[in-house]
Coordinates of C-alpha atoms in Angstrom, one line a residue:
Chain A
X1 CA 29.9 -10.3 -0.9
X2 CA 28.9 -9.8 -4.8
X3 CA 26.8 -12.4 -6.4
X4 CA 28.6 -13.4 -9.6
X5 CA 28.9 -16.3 -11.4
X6 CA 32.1 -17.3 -10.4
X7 CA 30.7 -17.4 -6.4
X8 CA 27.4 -19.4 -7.3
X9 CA 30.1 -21.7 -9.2
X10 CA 32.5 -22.4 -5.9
X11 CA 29.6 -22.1 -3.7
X12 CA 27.8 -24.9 -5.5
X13 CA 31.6 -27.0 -5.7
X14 CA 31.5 -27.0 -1.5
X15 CA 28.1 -27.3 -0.4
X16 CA 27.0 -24.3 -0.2
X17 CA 29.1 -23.6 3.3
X18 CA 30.4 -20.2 2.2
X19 CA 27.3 -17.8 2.0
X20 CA 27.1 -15.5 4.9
X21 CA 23.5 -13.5 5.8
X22 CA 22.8 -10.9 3.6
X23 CA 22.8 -7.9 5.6
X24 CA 23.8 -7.0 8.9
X25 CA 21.6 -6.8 12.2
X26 CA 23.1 -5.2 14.9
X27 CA 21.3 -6.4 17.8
X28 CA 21.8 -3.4 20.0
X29 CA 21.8 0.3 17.5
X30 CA 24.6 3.2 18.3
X31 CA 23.6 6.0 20.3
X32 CA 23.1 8.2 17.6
X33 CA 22.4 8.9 13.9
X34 CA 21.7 11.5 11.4
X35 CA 18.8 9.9 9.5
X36 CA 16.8 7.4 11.1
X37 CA 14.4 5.8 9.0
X38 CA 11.2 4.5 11.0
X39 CA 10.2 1.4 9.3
X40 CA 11.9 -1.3 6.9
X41 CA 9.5 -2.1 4.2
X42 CA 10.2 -1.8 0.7
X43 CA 10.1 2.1 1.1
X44 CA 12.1 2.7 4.3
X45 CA 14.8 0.4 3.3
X46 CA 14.8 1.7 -0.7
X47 CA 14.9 5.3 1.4
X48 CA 17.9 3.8 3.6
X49 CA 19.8 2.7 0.4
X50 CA 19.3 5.9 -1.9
X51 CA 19.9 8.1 0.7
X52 CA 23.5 5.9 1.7
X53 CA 24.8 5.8 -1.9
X54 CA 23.3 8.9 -3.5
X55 CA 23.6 11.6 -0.8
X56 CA 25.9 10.3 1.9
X57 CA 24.1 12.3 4.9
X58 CA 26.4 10.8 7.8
X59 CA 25.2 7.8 9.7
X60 CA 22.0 6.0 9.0
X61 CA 19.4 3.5 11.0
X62 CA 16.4 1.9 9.7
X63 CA 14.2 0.4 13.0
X64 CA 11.9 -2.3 12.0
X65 CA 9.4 -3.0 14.8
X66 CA 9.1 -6.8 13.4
X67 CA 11.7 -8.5 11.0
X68 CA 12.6 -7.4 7.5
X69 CA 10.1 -9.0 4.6
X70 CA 7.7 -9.7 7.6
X71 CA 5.3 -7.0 6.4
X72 CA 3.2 -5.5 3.9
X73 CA 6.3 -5.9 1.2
X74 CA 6.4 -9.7 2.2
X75 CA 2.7 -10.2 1.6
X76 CA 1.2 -8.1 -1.7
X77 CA 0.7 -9.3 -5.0
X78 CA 3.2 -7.5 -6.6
X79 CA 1.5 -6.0 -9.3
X80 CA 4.0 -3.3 -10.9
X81 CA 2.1 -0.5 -13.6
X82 CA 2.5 3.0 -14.1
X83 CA -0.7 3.8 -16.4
X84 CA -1.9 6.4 -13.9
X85 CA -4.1 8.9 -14.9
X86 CA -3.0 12.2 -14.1
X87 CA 0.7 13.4 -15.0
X88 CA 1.7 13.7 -11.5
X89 CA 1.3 10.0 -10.8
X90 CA 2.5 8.9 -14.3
X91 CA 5.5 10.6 -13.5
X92 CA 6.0 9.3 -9.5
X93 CA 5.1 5.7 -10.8
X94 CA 7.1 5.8 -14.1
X95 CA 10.3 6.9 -11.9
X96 CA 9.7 4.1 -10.3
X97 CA 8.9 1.6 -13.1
X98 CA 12.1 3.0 -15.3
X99 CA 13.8 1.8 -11.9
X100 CA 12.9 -1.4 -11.6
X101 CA 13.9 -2.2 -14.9
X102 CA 17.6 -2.0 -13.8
X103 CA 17.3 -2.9 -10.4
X104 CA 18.6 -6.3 -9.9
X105 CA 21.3 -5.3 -11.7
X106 CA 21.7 -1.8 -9.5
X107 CA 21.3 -3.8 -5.9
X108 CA 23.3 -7.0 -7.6
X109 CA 19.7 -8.7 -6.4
X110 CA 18.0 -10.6 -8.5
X111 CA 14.4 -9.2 -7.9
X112 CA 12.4 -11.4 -10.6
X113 CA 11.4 -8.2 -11.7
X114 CA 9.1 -10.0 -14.6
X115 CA 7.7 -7.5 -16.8
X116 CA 4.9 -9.7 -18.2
X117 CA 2.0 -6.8 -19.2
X118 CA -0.5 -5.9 -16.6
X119 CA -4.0 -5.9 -18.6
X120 CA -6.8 -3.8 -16.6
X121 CA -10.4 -5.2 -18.3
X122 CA -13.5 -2.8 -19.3
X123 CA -16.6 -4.4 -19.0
X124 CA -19.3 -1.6 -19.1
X125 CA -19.0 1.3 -21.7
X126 CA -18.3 3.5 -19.2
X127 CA -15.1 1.4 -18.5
X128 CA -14.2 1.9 -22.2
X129 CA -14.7 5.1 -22.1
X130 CA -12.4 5.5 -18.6
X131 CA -9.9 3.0 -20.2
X132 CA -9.5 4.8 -23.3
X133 CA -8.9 7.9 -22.0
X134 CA -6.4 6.7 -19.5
X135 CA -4.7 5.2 -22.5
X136 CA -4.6 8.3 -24.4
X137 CA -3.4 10.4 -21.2
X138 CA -0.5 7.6 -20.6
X139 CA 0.5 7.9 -24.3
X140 CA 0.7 12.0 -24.3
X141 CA 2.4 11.5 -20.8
X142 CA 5.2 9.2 -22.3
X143 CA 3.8 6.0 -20.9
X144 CA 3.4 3.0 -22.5
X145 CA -0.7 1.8 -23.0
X146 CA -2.3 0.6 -25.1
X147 CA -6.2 -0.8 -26.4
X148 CA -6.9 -4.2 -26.9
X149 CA -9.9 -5.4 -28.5
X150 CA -11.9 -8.5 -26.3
X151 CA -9.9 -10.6 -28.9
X152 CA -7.0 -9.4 -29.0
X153 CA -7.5 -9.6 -25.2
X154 CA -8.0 -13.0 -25.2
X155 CA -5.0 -14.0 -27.5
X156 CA -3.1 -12.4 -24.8
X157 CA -4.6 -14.4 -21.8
X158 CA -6.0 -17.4 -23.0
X159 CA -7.8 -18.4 -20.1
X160 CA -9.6 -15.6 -19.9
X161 CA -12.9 -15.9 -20.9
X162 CA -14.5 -13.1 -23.4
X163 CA -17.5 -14.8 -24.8
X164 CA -21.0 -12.8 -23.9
X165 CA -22.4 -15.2 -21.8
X166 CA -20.9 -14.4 -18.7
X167 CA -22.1 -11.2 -16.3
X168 CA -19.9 -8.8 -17.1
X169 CA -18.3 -9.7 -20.3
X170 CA -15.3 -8.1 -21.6
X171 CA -15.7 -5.1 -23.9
X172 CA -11.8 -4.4 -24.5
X173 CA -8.8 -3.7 -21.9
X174 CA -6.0 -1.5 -21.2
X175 CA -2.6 -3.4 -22.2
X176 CA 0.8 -1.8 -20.4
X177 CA 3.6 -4.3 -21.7
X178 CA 6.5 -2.7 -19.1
X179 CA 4.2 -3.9 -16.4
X180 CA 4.5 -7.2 -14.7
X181 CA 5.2 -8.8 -11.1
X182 CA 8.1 -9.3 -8.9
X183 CA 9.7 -11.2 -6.2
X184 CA 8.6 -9.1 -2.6
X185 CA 11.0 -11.0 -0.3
X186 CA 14.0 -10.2 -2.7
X187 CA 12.8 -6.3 -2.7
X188 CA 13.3 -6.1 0.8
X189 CA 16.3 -8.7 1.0
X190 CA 17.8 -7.0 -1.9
X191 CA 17.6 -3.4 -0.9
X192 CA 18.5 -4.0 2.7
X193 CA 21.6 -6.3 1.8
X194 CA 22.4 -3.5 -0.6
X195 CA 22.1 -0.4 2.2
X196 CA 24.1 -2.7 5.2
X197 CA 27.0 -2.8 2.5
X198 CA 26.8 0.8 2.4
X199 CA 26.9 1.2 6.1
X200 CA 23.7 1.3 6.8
X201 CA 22.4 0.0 10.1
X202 CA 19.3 -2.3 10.1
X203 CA 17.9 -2.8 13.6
X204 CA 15.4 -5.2 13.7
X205 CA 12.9 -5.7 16.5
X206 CA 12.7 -2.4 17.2
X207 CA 9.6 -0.4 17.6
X208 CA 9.9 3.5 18.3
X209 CA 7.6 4.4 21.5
X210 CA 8.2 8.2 21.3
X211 CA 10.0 10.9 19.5
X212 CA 11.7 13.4 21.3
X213 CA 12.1 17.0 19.6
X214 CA 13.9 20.0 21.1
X215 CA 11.5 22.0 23.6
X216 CA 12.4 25.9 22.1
X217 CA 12.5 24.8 17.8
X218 CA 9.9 21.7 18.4
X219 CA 13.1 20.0 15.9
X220 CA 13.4 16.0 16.2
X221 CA 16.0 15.2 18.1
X222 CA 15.9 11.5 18.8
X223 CA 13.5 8.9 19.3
X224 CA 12.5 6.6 22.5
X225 CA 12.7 2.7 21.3
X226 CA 11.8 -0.5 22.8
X227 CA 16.2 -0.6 22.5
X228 CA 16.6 2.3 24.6
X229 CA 16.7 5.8 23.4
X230 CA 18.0 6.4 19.8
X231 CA 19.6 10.5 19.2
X232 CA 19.0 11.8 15.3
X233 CA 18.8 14.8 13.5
X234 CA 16.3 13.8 10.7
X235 CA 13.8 11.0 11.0
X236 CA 11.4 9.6 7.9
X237 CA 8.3 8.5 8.8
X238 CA 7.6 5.0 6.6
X239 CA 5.3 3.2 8.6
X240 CA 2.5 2.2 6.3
X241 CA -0.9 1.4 8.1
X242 CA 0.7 2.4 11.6
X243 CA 1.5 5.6 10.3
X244 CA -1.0 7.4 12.0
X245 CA -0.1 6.0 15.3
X246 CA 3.8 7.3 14.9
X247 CA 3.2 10.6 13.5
X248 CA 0.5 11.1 17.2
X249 CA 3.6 10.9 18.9
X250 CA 4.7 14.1 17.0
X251 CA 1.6 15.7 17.9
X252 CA 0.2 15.5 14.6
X253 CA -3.0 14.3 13.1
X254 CA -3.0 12.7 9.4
X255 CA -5.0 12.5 7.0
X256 CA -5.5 8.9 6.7
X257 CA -7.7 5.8 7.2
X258 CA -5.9 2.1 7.9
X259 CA -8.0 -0.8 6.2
X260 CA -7.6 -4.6 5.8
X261 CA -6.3 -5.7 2.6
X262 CA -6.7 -9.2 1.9
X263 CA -4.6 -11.5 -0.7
X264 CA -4.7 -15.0 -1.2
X265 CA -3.2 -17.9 -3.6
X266 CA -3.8 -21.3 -4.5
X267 CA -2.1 -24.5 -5.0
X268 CA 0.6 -24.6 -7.2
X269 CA -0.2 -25.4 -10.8
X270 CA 2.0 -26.1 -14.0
X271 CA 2.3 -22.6 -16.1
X272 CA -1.0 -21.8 -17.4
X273 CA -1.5 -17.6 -16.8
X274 CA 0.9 -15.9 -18.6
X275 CA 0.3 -12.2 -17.4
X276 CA -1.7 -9.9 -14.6
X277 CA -5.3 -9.2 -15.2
X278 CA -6.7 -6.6 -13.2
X279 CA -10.5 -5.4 -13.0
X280 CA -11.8 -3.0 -11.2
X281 CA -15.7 -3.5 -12.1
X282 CA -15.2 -7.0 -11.0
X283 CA -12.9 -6.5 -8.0
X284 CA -10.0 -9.0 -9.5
X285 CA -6.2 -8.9 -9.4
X286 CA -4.7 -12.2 -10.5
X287 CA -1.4 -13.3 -11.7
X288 CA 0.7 -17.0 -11.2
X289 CA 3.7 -16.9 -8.9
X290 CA 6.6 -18.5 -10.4
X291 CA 6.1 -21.0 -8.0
X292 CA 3.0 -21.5 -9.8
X293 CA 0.4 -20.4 -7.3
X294 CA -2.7 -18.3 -8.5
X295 CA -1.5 -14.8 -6.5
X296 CA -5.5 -13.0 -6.2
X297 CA -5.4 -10.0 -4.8
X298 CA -8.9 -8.8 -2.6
X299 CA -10.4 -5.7 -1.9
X300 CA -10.2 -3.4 1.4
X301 CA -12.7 -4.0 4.2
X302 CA -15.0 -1.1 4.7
X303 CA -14.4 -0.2 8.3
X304 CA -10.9 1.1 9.8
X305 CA -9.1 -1.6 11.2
X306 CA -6.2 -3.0 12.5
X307 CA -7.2 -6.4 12.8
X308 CA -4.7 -7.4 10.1
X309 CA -8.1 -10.5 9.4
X310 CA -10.7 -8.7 6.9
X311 CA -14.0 -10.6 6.8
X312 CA -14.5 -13.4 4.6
X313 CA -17.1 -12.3 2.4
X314 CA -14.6 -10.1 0.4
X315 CA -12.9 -13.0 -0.5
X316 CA -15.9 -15.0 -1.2
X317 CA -16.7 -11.5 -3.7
X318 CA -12.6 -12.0 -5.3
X319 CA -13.2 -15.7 -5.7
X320 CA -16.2 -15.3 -7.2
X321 CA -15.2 -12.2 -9.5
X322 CA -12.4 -14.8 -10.6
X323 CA -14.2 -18.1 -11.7
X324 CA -16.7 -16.0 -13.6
X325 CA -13.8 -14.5 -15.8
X326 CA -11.7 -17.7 -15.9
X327 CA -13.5 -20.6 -15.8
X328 CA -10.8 -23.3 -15.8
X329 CA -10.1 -22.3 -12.2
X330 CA -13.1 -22.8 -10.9
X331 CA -12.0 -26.0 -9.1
X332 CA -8.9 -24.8 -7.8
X333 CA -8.3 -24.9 -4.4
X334 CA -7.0 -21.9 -2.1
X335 CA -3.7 -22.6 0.3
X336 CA -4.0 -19.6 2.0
X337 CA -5.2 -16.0 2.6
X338 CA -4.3 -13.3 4.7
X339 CA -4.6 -9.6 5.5
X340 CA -2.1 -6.7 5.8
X341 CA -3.4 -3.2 6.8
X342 CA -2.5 -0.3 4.6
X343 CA -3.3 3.7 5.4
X344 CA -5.6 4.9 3.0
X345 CA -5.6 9.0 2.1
X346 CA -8.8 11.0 1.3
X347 CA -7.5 11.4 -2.8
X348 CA -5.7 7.9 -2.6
X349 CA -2.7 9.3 -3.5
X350 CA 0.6 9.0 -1.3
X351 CA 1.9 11.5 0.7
X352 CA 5.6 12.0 0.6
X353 CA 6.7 14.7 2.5
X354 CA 8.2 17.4 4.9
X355 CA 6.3 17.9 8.0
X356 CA 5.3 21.1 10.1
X357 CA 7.8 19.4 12.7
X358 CA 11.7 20.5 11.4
X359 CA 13.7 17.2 11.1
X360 CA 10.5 14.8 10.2
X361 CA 9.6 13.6 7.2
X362 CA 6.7 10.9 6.1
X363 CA 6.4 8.5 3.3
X364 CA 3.1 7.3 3.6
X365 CA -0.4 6.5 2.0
X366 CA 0.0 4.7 -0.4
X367 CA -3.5 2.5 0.3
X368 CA -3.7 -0.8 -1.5
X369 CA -0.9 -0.3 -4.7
X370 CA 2.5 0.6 -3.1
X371 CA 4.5 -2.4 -3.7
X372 CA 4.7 -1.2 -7.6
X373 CA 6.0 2.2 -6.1
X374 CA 8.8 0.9 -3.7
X375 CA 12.2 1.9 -5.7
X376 CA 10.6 5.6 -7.4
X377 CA 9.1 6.2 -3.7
X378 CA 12.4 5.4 -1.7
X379 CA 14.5 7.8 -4.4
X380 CA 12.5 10.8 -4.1
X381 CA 11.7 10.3 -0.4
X382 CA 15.5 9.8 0.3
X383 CA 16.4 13.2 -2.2
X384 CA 13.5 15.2 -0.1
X385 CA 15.3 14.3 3.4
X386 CA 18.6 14.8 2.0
X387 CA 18.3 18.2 0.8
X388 CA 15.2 18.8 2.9
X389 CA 13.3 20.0 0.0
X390 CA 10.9 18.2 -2.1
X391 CA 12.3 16.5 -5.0
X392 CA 10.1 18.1 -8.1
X393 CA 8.7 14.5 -8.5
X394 CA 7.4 14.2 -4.4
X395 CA 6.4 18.0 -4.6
X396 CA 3.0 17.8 -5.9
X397 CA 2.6 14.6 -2.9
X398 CA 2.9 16.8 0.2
X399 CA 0.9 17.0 3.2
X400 CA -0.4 20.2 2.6
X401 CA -2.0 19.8 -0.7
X402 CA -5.1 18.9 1.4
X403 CA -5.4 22.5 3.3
X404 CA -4.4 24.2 -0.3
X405 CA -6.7 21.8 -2.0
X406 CA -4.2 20.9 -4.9
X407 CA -6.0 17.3 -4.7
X408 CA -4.5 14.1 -6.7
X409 CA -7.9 12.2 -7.1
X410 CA -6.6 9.4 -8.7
X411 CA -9.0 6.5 -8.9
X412 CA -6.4 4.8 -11.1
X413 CA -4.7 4.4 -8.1
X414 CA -6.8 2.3 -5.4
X415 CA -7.0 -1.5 -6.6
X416 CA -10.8 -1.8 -6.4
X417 CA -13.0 1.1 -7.6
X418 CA -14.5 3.9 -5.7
Chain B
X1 CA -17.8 -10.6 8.6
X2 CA -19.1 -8.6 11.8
X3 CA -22.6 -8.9 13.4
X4 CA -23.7 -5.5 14.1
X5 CA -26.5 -4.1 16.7
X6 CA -28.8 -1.2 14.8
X7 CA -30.2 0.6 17.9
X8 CA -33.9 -0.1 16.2
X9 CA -33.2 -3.4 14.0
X10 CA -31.3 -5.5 16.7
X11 CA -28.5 -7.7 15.3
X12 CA -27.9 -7.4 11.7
X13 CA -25.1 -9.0 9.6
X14 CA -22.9 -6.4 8.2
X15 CA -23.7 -6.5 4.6
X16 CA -26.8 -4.7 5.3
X17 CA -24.8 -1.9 6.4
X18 CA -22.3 0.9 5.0
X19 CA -19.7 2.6 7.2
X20 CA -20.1 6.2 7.2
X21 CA -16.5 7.0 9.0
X22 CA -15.7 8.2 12.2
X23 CA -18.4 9.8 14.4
X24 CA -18.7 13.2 16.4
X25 CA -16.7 14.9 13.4
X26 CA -18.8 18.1 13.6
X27 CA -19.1 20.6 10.8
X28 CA -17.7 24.0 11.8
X29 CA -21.4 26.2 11.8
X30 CA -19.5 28.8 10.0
X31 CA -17.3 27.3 7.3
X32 CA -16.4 30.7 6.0
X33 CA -15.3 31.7 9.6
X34 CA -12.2 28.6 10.5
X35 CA -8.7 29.0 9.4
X36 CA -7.5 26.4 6.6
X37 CA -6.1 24.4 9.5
X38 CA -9.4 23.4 11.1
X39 CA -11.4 23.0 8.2
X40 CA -8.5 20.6 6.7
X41 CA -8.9 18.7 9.9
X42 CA -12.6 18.7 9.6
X43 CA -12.5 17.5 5.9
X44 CA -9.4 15.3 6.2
X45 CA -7.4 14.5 9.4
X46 CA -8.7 11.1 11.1
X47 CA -7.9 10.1 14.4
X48 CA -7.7 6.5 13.1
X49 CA -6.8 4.4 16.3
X50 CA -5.3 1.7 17.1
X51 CA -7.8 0.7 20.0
X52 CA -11.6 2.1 21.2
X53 CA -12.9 3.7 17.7
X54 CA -16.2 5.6 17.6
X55 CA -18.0 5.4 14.2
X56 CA -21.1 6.0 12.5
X57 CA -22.9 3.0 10.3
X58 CA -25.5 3.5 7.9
X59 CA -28.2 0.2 8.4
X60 CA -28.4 1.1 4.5
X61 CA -30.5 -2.4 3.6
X62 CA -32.4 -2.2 6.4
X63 CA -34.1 0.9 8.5
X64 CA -31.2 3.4 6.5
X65 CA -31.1 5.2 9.6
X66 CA -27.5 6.4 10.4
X67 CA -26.1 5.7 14.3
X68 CA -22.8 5.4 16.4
X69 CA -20.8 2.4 17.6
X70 CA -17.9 1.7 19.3
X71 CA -15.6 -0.7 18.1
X72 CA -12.2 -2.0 19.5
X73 CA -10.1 -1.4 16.0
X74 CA -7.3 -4.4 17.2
X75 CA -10.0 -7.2 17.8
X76 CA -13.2 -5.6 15.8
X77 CA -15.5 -6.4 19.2
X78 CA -18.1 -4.2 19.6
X79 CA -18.5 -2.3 22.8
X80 CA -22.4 -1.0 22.0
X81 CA -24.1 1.5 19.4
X82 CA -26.1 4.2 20.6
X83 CA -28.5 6.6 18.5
X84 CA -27.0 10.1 17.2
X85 CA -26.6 12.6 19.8
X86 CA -26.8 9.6 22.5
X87 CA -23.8 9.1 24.6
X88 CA -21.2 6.5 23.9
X89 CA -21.4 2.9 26.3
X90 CA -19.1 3.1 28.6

């Protein structure tokens, strides 16, 4: 079924008694595949939908262990940005911005994609210093950025507060206009409604308890599911913070760390925050829903974890970071907070990848920022299993840039500062 | 926030402390001597579990003494801490 218009219209004339659920969920999956994709977040299902309308491999399953939107991509604050420092980034996140720009229309979703500026504050000179020469690297890279004065800030976001009297006050901030937010839920509705219409399966409440590979190559040849077993040729790896735990049952050991990541919002308020602020001196990420809740985004806990419940005293830090810079909310209350746990890599960059096992591939990494990254991530990911070779903008992302040192140590790219 | 046990200090709120990863990751003695594979592991690859986790902790505001703990990663419960080189609770 296409949205259009003319639907909404007859839809609207007869109750609403016409609209069918958005993408299909076989309860039991077929025997085999050719590409299986092991998790359906935003990545595994924007991997699921490239790889069924750009490269038409054969037959293709995405296994969710929960439900689809019931993860990570159901629960971030949705910052989108693509001022990353060094040209490899810029050029991964900018795919992926120059995607979202057209991807309602490309799913026939409506994603909210609302591309409001994302302003990241300085409040130190050495924050200047890093902010302009982020700006100026964006700029040579092609990507949009640019320098506000602490005025010009302020005329931006009102609320914010810039005078000298607070701790940290505001020395100037990074401006990139083609940032903004978007709607999670409809990421993941959107993209897996648009890969079931191509034929994609979507199996949900299915967790994968082994993987079973050929004894003489050591190829994948299938995988062992709570469903009984599943036979594939190629299976992606998009597991987030249980990454680690999947790629064990391949025999290998990754480089990464799973953390607590905690978000939270408040009650719903009339429109009063017109863009995202980020600071990373301050540890805050704010931005107002369209619903009208304050979406704050928290740090990481410091110990590995898989608690999914970080402690409460990085909240307390968030909360605190927040009322200094924005006064007006200080006697807002919070509705709710929660915790998601993300794999973390040793350069916080992704990893997006072949694997020293033939037929696997993993999409992973991408610590505390990877909503932003969903549609760029799931098109070069599905090009790399497709022609199992990296696609020139995953290249520089792959596992074995750690043993060859070819590090991507971009601090642009964890939410709080390290 | 979790209450921690320094093996000198006692029980210690765990802002006074900073993880310091995961323990009994040993330096090779002769870095010059591994293959690319093991020293990548030794730099980078984690076994990062979903279960018992053995970790070091730095009591940084407090003694600043480093020592081991283990740690169930699913509910954060403490099994014990033990001094380096001492031998994990069972």
């Amino acid at each position: 079924m296409r949205f259009s218009w003319r639907g909404l219209a007859r839809e609207a004339l007869r109750g609403h008694a016409g609209w069918t659920p958005h993408w299909r969920s076989p309860e039991q999956p077929q025997p085999g595949y050719d590409v299986v994709i092991l998790g359906g977040g935003g990545h595994g299902l924007a991997t699921a939908y490239y790889l069924a309308s750009q490269h038409r491999p054969g037959r293709i399953a995405v296994l969710e262990k929960g439900w689809i939107g019931g993860g990570n991509t159901g629960r971030n604050t949705t910052i989108i940005r693509s001022n990353y420092l060094f040209p490899e980034s810029a050029a991964l996140y900018d795919h992926a911005l120059q995607l979202w720009e057209g991807l309602s229309l490309a799913l026939n979703y409506n994603v909210m994609f609302s591309p409001r500026g994302v302003m990241m504050l300085a409040h130190s000179q050495h924050d200047v210093q890093s902010g302009l020469r982020h700006v100026h690297a964006n700029r040579l890279a092609g990507v949009d950025n640019e320098w506000l004065t602490p005025a010009e800030a302020k005329a931006f976001c009102p609320p914010l507060d810039t005078s000298a009297a607070i701790r940290y006050p505001v020395l100037g901030a990074a401006l990139q206009r083609r940032g903004g937010v978007a709607r999670h839920d409809a990421v993941a509705w959107g993209y897996a409604r648009a890969a079931s219409a191509l034929g994609v399966d979507i199996i949900e409440g299915c967790e994968v308890t082994g993987i079973d590979r050929d004894p003489v190559s050591g190829a994948v040849t299938g995988v062992q599911t709570g469903k009984g077993p599943i036979r594939c040729r190629k299976l992606g790896v998009v597991a987030a913070g249980s990454t680690s735990l999947v790629m064990a049952m391949a025999g290998l050991r990754m480089p990464l760390e799973s953390f607590p990541l905690q978000a939270l919002v408040s009650e719903p308020v009339k429109p009063v925050f017109p863009c995202v602020v980020m600071s990373n001196t301050v540890h805050a990420y704010i931005s107002q829903s369209d619903k009208g809740e304050l979406v704050i985004g928290a740090g990481t806990d410091q110990y590995p974890s898989y608690s999914q419940a970080g402690g409460v005293q990085i909240l307390g830090h968030t909360l605190e970071a927040i009322c200094e810079m924005f006064p007006i909310f200080r006697r807002m209350r919070m509705l709710r907070a929660w915790g998601g746990i993300v794999d973390v890599t040793p350069d916080r960059s992704p990893i997006l990848s072949r694997t020293p096992v033939p037929g696997l591939y993993v999409n992973c990494g991408w610590g505390t920022g990877g909503f932003k990254a969903t549609p760029g991530s799931g098109h070069v990911f599905a090009a790399t299993i497709a022609r199992d070779e990296p696609h020139p903008i995953a290249a520089p992302f792959s596992l074995d840039r750690f043993a060859g040192g070819r590090l991507i140590d971009e601090a642009a790219a964890a939410a709080v500062a390290h | 926030m979790l209450l921690i046990a320094c093996p000198w200090c006692g029980d210690r709120p765990e802002l006074e402390f900073r993880h310091a990863g995961e323990a009994h990751v040993t330096r090779p003695a002769d870095p010059a001597a591994v293959s690319d594979a093991a020293w990548t592991g030794f730099l980078y690859e984690r076994q990062n579990p979903r279960g018992l986790y053995r970790e070091r902790w730095r009591h940084l505001h407090g003694c600043g003494r480093f020592f081991n703990a283990v740690r169930h990663t699913l509910t954060d419960r403490f099994l014990g801490s033990y001094p380096p080189g001492g031998e994990p609770p069972a």
